[in-house]
PDB file of N, CA and C in Angstrom:
ATOM      1  N   SER A  10      14.935  23.349  43.868  1.00  0.00           N
ATOM      2  CA  SER A  10      16.220  24.027  43.877  1.00  0.00           C
ATOM      3  C   SER A  10      16.260  25.064  45.000  1.00  0.00           C
ATOM      4  N   THR A  11      17.427  25.524  45.317  1.00  0.00           N
ATOM      5  CA  THR A  11      17.613  26.526  46.366  1.00  0.00           C
ATOM      6  C   THR A  11      16.888  27.819  46.016  1.00  0.00           C
ATOM      7  N   PHE A  12      16.921  28.197  44.756  1.00  0.00           N
ATOM      8  CA  PHE A  12      16.266  29.427  44.289  1.00  0.00           C
ATOM      9  C   PHE A  12      14.774  29.392  44.624  1.00  0.00           C
ATOM     10  N   ASN A  13      14.119  28.271  44.387  1.00  0.00           N
ATOM     11  CA  ASN A  13      12.688  28.151  44.676  1.00  0.00           C
ATOM     12  C   ASN A  13      12.400  27.969  46.157  1.00  0.00           C
ATOM     13  N   ALA A  14      13.405  27.634  46.941  1.00  0.00           N
ATOM     14  CA  ALA A  14      13.222  27.478  48.378  1.00  0.00           C
ATOM     15  C   ALA A  14      13.162  28.833  49.095  1.00  0.00           C
ATOM     16  N   ILE A  15      13.565  29.886  48.432  1.00  0.00           N
ATOM     17  CA  ILE A  15      13.510  31.231  49.024  1.00  0.00           C
ATOM     18  C   ILE A  15      12.046  31.639  49.136  1.00  0.00           C
ATOM     19  N   SER A  16      11.615  32.013  50.332  1.00  0.00           N
ATOM     20  CA  SER A  16      10.204  32.331  50.553  1.00  0.00           C
ATOM     21  C   SER A  16       9.810  33.725  50.068  1.00  0.00           C
ATOM     22  N   ASP A  17      10.774  34.603  49.869  1.00  0.00           N
ATOM     23  CA  ASP A  17      10.494  35.935  49.322  1.00  0.00           C
ATOM     24  C   ASP A  17      10.486  35.865  47.802  1.00  0.00           C
ATOM     25  N   PRO A  18       9.693  36.727  47.136  1.00  0.00           N
ATOM     26  CA  PRO A  18       9.703  36.737  45.677  1.00  0.00           C
ATOM     27  C   PRO A  18      11.042  37.257  45.158  1.00  0.00           C
ATOM     28  N   VAL A  19      11.635  36.528  44.207  1.00  0.00           N
ATOM     29  CA  VAL A  19      12.928  36.902  43.633  1.00  0.00           C
ATOM     30  C   VAL A  19      12.851  36.748  42.119  1.00  0.00           C
ATOM     31  N   CYS A  20      13.349  37.756  41.410  1.00  0.00           N
ATOM     32  CA  CYS A  20      13.467  37.629  39.965  1.00  0.00           C
ATOM     33  C   CYS A  20      14.746  38.311  39.521  1.00  0.00           C
ATOM     34  N   LEU A  21      15.259  37.867  38.384  1.00  0.00           N
ATOM     35  CA  LEU A  21      16.433  38.471  37.770  1.00  0.00           C
ATOM     36  C   LEU A  21      15.988  39.122  36.468  1.00  0.00           C
ATOM     37  N   ILE A  22      16.508  40.313  36.216  1.00  0.00           N
ATOM     38  CA  ILE A  22      16.105  41.111  35.063  1.00  0.00           C
ATOM     39  C   ILE A  22      17.351  41.519  34.295  1.00  0.00           C
ATOM     40  N   ASP A  23      17.317  41.389  32.969  1.00  0.00           N
ATOM     41  CA  ASP A  23      18.483  41.778  32.177  1.00  0.00           C
ATOM     42  C   ASP A  23      18.434  43.267  31.810  1.00  0.00           C
ATOM     43  N   GLU A  24      19.427  43.713  31.061  1.00  0.00           N
ATOM     44  CA  GLU A  24      19.548  45.134  30.719  1.00  0.00           C
ATOM     45  C   GLU A  24      18.426  45.624  29.795  1.00  0.00           C
ATOM     46  N   ASN A  25      17.677  44.710  29.211  1.00  0.00           N
ATOM     47  CA  ASN A  25      16.559  45.073  28.335  1.00  0.00           C
ATOM     48  C   ASN A  25      15.205  44.887  29.026  1.00  0.00           C
ATOM     49  N   TYR A  26      15.218  44.809  30.357  1.00  0.00           N
ATOM     50  CA  TYR A  26      14.024  44.698  31.192  1.00  0.00           C
ATOM     51  C   TYR A  26      13.355  43.317  31.141  1.00  0.00           C
ATOM     52  N   ASN A  27      13.984  42.337  30.497  1.00  0.00           N
ATOM     53  CA  ASN A  27      13.412  40.996  30.412  1.00  0.00           C
ATOM     54  C   ASN A  27      13.608  40.242  31.714  1.00  0.00           C
ATOM     55  N   LEU A  28      12.568  39.534  32.173  1.00  0.00           N
ATOM     56  CA  LEU A  28      12.732  38.628  33.301  1.00  0.00           C
ATOM     57  C   LEU A  28      13.509  37.421  32.784  1.00  0.00           C
ATOM     58  N   THR A  29      14.626  37.124  33.415  1.00  0.00           N
ATOM     59  CA  THR A  29      15.443  35.998  32.972  1.00  0.00           C
ATOM     60  C   THR A  29      15.310  34.798  33.895  1.00  0.00           C
ATOM     61  N   SER A  30      14.871  35.031  35.116  1.00  0.00           N
ATOM     62  CA  SER A  30      14.667  33.957  36.073  1.00  0.00           C
ATOM     63  C   SER A  30      13.750  34.477  37.183  1.00  0.00           C
ATOM     64  N   ALA A  31      12.939  33.575  37.724  1.00  0.00           N
ATOM     65  CA  ALA A  31      12.054  33.951  38.826  1.00  0.00           C
ATOM     66  C   ALA A  31      11.764  32.719  39.665  1.00  0.00           C
ATOM     67  N   ASN A  32      11.665  32.925  40.974  1.00  0.00           N
ATOM     68  CA  ASN A  32      11.336  31.780  41.832  1.00  0.00           C
ATOM     69  C   ASN A  32       9.817  31.595  41.890  1.00  0.00           C
ATOM     70  N   GLN A  33       9.388  30.487  42.470  1.00  0.00           N
ATOM     71  CA  GLN A  33       7.967  30.142  42.534  1.00  0.00           C
ATOM     72  C   GLN A  33       7.154  31.204  43.268  1.00  0.00           C
ATOM     73  N   THR A  34       7.716  31.786  44.321  1.00  0.00           N
ATOM     74  CA  THR A  34       6.995  32.814  45.073  1.00  0.00           C
ATOM     75  C   THR A  34       6.719  34.019  44.197  1.00  0.00           C
ATOM     76  N   PHE A  35       7.702  34.425  43.385  1.00  0.00           N
ATOM     77  CA  PHE A  35       7.488  35.547  42.474  1.00  0.00           C
ATOM     78  C   PHE A  35       6.375  35.225  41.479  1.00  0.00           C
ATOM     79  N   LEU A  36       6.414  34.032  40.909  1.00  0.00           N
ATOM     80  CA  LEU A  36       5.383  33.631  39.951  1.00  0.00           C
ATOM     81  C   LEU A  36       3.999  33.645  40.588  1.00  0.00           C
ATOM     82  N   GLN A  37       3.900  33.118  41.795  1.00  0.00           N
ATOM     83  CA  GLN A  37       2.604  33.087  42.488  1.00  0.00           C
ATOM     84  C   GLN A  37       2.098  34.486  42.776  1.00  0.00           C
ATOM     85  N   ARG A  38       2.958  35.342  43.292  1.00  0.00           N
ATOM     86  CA  ARG A  38       2.528  36.698  43.661  1.00  0.00           C
ATOM     87  C   ARG A  38       2.200  37.547  42.437  1.00  0.00           C
ATOM     88  N   SER A  39       2.916  37.326  41.345  1.00  0.00           N
ATOM     89  CA  SER A  39       2.687  38.130  40.144  1.00  0.00           C
ATOM     90  C   SER A  39       1.543  37.577  39.300  1.00  0.00           C
ATOM     91  N   GLY A  40       1.163  36.330  39.556  1.00  0.00           N
ATOM     92  CA  GLY A  40       0.115  35.712  38.765  1.00  0.00           C
ATOM     93  C   GLY A  40       0.594  35.169  37.431  1.00  0.00           C
ATOM     94  N   LEU A  41       1.907  35.132  37.242  1.00  0.00           N
ATOM     95  CA  LEU A  41       2.477  34.629  35.985  1.00  0.00           C
ATOM     96  C   LEU A  41       2.606  33.120  36.011  1.00  0.00           C
ATOM     97  N   ARG A  42       2.436  32.505  34.863  1.00  0.00           N
ATOM     98  CA  ARG A  42       2.718  31.070  34.721  1.00  0.00           C
ATOM     99  C   ARG A  42       4.137  30.871  34.214  1.00  0.00           C
ATOM    100  N   SER A  43       4.594  31.825  33.391  1.00  0.00           N
ATOM    101  CA  SER A  43       5.905  31.748  32.772  1.00  0.00           C
ATOM    102  C   SER A  43       6.479  33.155  32.670  1.00  0.00           C
ATOM    103  N   ILE A  44       7.796  33.258  32.641  1.00  0.00           N
ATOM    104  CA  ILE A  44       8.432  34.565  32.483  1.00  0.00           C
ATOM    105  C   ILE A  44       8.898  34.794  31.052  1.00  0.00           C
ATOM    106  N   GLU A  45       8.695  33.827  30.192  1.00  0.00           N
ATOM    107  CA  GLU A  45       9.163  33.927  28.810  1.00  0.00           C
ATOM    108  C   GLU A  45       8.530  35.133  28.116  1.00  0.00           C
ATOM    109  N   GLY A  46       9.383  36.041  27.641  1.00  0.00           N
ATOM    110  CA  GLY A  46       8.920  37.220  26.920  1.00  0.00           C
ATOM    111  C   GLY A  46       8.321  38.307  27.782  1.00  0.00           C
ATOM    112  N   VAL A  47       8.445  38.193  29.118  1.00  0.00           N
ATOM    113  CA  VAL A  47       7.832  39.162  30.029  1.00  0.00           C
ATOM    114  C   VAL A  47       8.871  40.190  30.480  1.00  0.00           C
ATOM    115  N   LYS A  48       8.490  41.444  30.442  1.00  0.00           N
ATOM    116  CA  LYS A  48       9.338  42.542  30.910  1.00  0.00           C
ATOM    117  C   LYS A  48       9.017  42.834  32.376  1.00  0.00           C
ATOM    118  N   CYS A  49       9.986  43.373  33.096  1.00  0.00           N
ATOM    119  CA  CYS A  49       9.775  43.665  34.518  1.00  0.00           C
ATOM    120  C   CYS A  49       8.631  44.643  34.731  1.00  0.00           C
ATOM    121  N   TYR A  50       8.530  45.670  33.904  1.00  0.00           N
ATOM    122  CA  TYR A  50       7.472  46.661  34.079  1.00  0.00           C
ATOM    123  C   TYR A  50       6.087  46.070  33.809  1.00  0.00           C
ATOM    124  N   GLU A  51       6.020  45.018  32.990  1.00  0.00           N
ATOM    125  CA  GLU A  51       4.743  44.334  32.777  1.00  0.00           C
ATOM    126  C   GLU A  51       4.369  43.521  34.015  1.00  0.00           C
ATOM    127  N   ALA A  52       5.327  42.761  34.525  1.00  0.00           N
ATOM    128  CA  ALA A  52       5.070  41.882  35.668  1.00  0.00           C
ATOM    129  C   ALA A  52       4.849  42.658  36.963  1.00  0.00           C
ATOM    130  N   LEU A  53       5.632  43.692  37.188  1.00  0.00           N
ATOM    131  CA  LEU A  53       5.572  44.406  38.462  1.00  0.00           C
ATOM    132  C   LEU A  53       4.538  45.527  38.494  1.00  0.00           C
ATOM    133  N   PHE A  54       4.333  46.196  37.358  1.00  0.00           N
ATOM    134  CA  PHE A  54       3.481  47.390  37.358  1.00  0.00           C
ATOM    135  C   PHE A  54       2.338  47.346  36.357  1.00  0.00           C
ATOM    136  N   LYS A  55       2.225  46.234  35.612  1.00  0.00           N
ATOM    137  CA  LYS A  55       1.166  46.106  34.595  1.00  0.00           C
ATOM    138  C   LYS A  55       1.237  47.241  33.574  1.00  0.00           C
ATOM    139  N   ARG A  56       2.463  47.638  33.234  1.00  0.00           N
ATOM    140  CA  ARG A  56       2.688  48.710  32.261  1.00  0.00           C
ATOM    141  C   ARG A  56       3.050  48.113  30.904  1.00  0.00           C
ATOM    142  N   THR A  57       2.969  48.933  29.857  1.00  0.00           N
ATOM    143  CA  THR A  57       3.347  48.499  28.514  1.00  0.00           C
ATOM    144  C   THR A  57       4.678  49.098  28.067  1.00  0.00           C
ATOM    145  N   SER A  58       5.273  49.915  28.914  1.00  0.00           N
ATOM    146  CA  SER A  58       6.574  50.521  28.612  1.00  0.00           C
ATOM    147  C   SER A  58       7.333  50.723  29.922  1.00  0.00           C
ATOM    148  N   PRO A  59       8.658  50.910  29.813  1.00  0.00           N
ATOM    149  CA  PRO A  59       9.445  51.107  31.044  1.00  0.00           C
ATOM    150  C   PRO A  59       8.928  52.288  31.861  1.00  0.00           C
ATOM    151  N   CYS A  60       9.090  52.180  33.149  1.00  0.00           N
ATOM    152  CA  CYS A  60       8.644  53.224  34.062  1.00  0.00           C
ATOM    153  C   CYS A  60       9.434  54.509  33.835  1.00  0.00           C
ATOM    154  N   VAL A  61       8.750  55.633  33.943  1.00  0.00           N
ATOM    155  CA  VAL A  61       9.421  56.925  33.892  1.00  0.00           C
ATOM    156  C   VAL A  61      10.341  56.984  35.103  1.00  0.00           C
ATOM    157  N   ASP A  62      11.554  57.442  34.930  1.00  0.00           N
ATOM    158  CA  ASP A  62      12.531  57.495  36.018  1.00  0.00           C
ATOM    159  C   ASP A  62      12.767  56.120  36.638  1.00  0.00           C
ATOM    160  N   CYS A  63      12.921  55.109  35.800  1.00  0.00           N
ATOM    161  CA  CYS A  63      13.173  53.737  36.255  1.00  0.00           C
ATOM    162  C   CYS A  63      14.312  53.704  37.274  1.00  0.00           C
ATOM    163  N   HIS A  64      14.144  52.912  38.320  1.00  0.00           N
ATOM    164  CA  HIS A  64      15.147  52.806  39.375  1.00  0.00           C
ATOM    165  C   HIS A  64      16.077  51.613  39.190  1.00  0.00           C
ATOM    166  N   ARG A  65      15.995  50.967  38.032  1.00  0.00           N
ATOM    167  CA  ARG A  65      16.868  49.810  37.780  1.00  0.00           C
ATOM    168  C   ARG A  65      18.316  50.235  37.972  1.00  0.00           C
ATOM    169  N   GLY A  66      19.062  49.420  38.679  1.00  0.00           N
ATOM    170  CA  GLY A  66      20.452  49.744  38.977  1.00  0.00           C
ATOM    171  C   GLY A  66      20.646  50.376  40.344  1.00  0.00           C
ATOM    172  N   SER A  67      19.550  50.558  41.093  1.00  0.00           N
ATOM    173  CA  SER A  67      19.651  51.125  42.442  1.00  0.00           C
ATOM    174  C   SER A  67      18.783  50.300  43.391  1.00  0.00           C
ATOM    175  N   HIS A  68      18.843  50.630  44.663  1.00  0.00           N
ATOM    176  CA  HIS A  68      18.039  49.937  45.668  1.00  0.00           C
ATOM    177  C   HIS A  68      16.836  50.812  46.008  1.00  0.00           C
ATOM    178  N   PHE A  69      15.670  50.178  46.111  1.00  0.00           N
ATOM    179  CA  PHE A  69      14.474  50.948  46.418  1.00  0.00           C
ATOM    180  C   PHE A  69      13.411  50.047  47.034  1.00  0.00           C
ATOM    181  N   ARG A  70      12.371  50.648  47.553  1.00  0.00           N
ATOM    182  CA  ARG A  70      11.252  49.927  48.163  1.00  0.00           C
ATOM    183  C   ARG A  70      10.049  50.039  47.229  1.00  0.00           C
ATOM    184  N   LEU A  71       9.339  48.930  47.075  1.00  0.00           N
ATOM    185  CA  LEU A  71       8.232  48.844  46.137  1.00  0.00           C
ATOM    186  C   LEU A  71       6.991  48.349  46.856  1.00  0.00           C
ATOM    187  N   ARG A  72       5.877  49.042  46.687  1.00  0.00           N
ATOM    188  CA  ARG A  72       4.605  48.620  47.278  1.00  0.00           C
ATOM    189  C   ARG A  72       3.862  47.757  46.260  1.00  0.00           C
ATOM    190  N   ASP A  73       3.312  46.635  46.720  1.00  0.00           N
ATOM    191  CA  ASP A  73       2.555  45.721  45.871  1.00  0.00           C
ATOM    192  C   ASP A  73       1.337  46.450  45.310  1.00  0.00           C
ATOM    193  N   GLN A  74       1.155  46.383  43.994  1.00  0.00           N
ATOM    194  CA  GLN A  74       0.038  47.059  43.335  1.00  0.00           C
ATOM    195  C   GLN A  74      -1.304  46.421  43.693  1.00  0.00           C
ATOM    196  N   GLN A  75      -1.315  45.119  43.981  1.00  0.00           N
ATOM    197  CA  GLN A  75      -2.546  44.401  44.279  1.00  0.00           C
ATOM    198  C   GLN A  75      -2.903  44.439  45.764  1.00  0.00           C
ATOM    199  N   ASP A  76      -1.888  44.456  46.616  1.00  0.00           N
ATOM    200  CA  ASP A  76      -2.102  44.417  48.066  1.00  0.00           C
ATOM    201  C   ASP A  76      -1.150  45.417  48.706  1.00  0.00           C
ATOM    202  N   SER A  77      -1.645  46.600  49.010  1.00  0.00           N
ATOM    203  CA  SER A  77      -0.779  47.672  49.494  1.00  0.00           C
ATOM    204  C   SER A  77      -0.137  47.382  50.848  1.00  0.00           C
ATOM    205  N   SER A  78      -0.551  46.303  51.520  1.00  0.00           N
ATOM    206  CA  SER A  78       0.088  45.955  52.784  1.00  0.00           C
ATOM    207  C   SER A  78       1.428  45.249  52.554  1.00  0.00           C
ATOM    208  N   HIS A  79       1.694  44.807  51.320  1.00  0.00           N
ATOM    209  CA  HIS A  79       2.974  44.164  50.988  1.00  0.00           C
ATOM    210  C   HIS A  79       3.967  45.181  50.442  1.00  0.00           C
ATOM    211  N   MET A  80       5.141  45.203  51.044  1.00  0.00           N
ATOM    212  CA  MET A  80       6.231  46.051  50.571  1.00  0.00           C
ATOM    213  C   MET A  80       7.390  45.143  50.201  1.00  0.00           C
ATOM    214  N   TYR A  81       8.113  45.500  49.159  1.00  0.00           N
ATOM    215  CA  TYR A  81       9.267  44.723  48.722  1.00  0.00           C
ATOM    216  C   TYR A  81      10.499  45.613  48.692  1.00  0.00           C
ATOM    217  N   ASP A  82      11.593  45.105  49.218  1.00  0.00           N
ATOM    218  CA  ASP A  82      12.864  45.779  49.079  1.00  0.00           C
ATOM    219  C   ASP A  82      13.511  45.243  47.816  1.00  0.00           C
ATOM    220  N   VAL A  83      13.856  46.140  46.911  1.00  0.00           N
ATOM    221  CA  VAL A  83      14.432  45.753  45.621  1.00  0.00           C
ATOM    222  C   VAL A  83      15.906  46.107  45.637  1.00  0.00           C
ATOM    223  N   PHE A  84      16.741  45.111  45.349  1.00  0.00           N
ATOM    224  CA  PHE A  84      18.175  45.302  45.266  1.00  0.00           C
ATOM    225  C   PHE A  84      18.557  45.075  43.823  1.00  0.00           C
ATOM    226  N   SER A  85      19.017  46.107  43.176  1.00  0.00           N
ATOM    227  CA  SER A  85      19.267  46.051  41.745  1.00  0.00           C
ATOM    228  C   SER A  85      20.693  46.491  41.457  1.00  0.00           C
ATOM    229  N   GLN A  86      21.386  45.677  40.676  1.00  0.00           N
ATOM    230  CA  GLN A  86      22.734  46.052  40.262  1.00  0.00           C
ATOM    231  C   GLN A  86      23.059  45.369  38.947  1.00  0.00           C
ATOM    232  N   THR A  87      23.969  45.955  38.223  1.00  0.00           N
ATOM    233  CA  THR A  87      24.385  45.386  36.942  1.00  0.00           C
ATOM    234  C   THR A  87      25.273  44.192  37.189  1.00  0.00           C
ATOM    235  N   MET A  88      24.964  43.092  36.493  1.00  0.00           N
ATOM    236  CA  MET A  88      25.787  41.882  36.595  1.00  0.00           C
ATOM    237  C   MET A  88      26.667  41.794  35.358  1.00  0.00           C
ATOM    238  N   GLN A  89      27.906  41.379  35.575  1.00  0.00           N
ATOM    239  CA  GLN A  89      28.819  41.265  34.443  1.00  0.00           C
ATOM    240  C   GLN A  89      29.355  39.874  34.324  1.00  0.00           C
TER     241      GLN A  89
END
């Protein structure tokens, strides 16, 4: 599909922090096999609860926790 053809990691997150969709690159980089039941803070930061001062709903830059040479631009907005 077109979604999986995107070479950058892409995921969609709902209002409850659940990953609702992710492309193959995101799965590979995060080490996940499936997104079922996975929260964004678990996948992105290996946390057990939402991040303090969560930036969901805004645009920000994120450094890869495993490889600090990787930076990600995060574009976040509420979908209706």
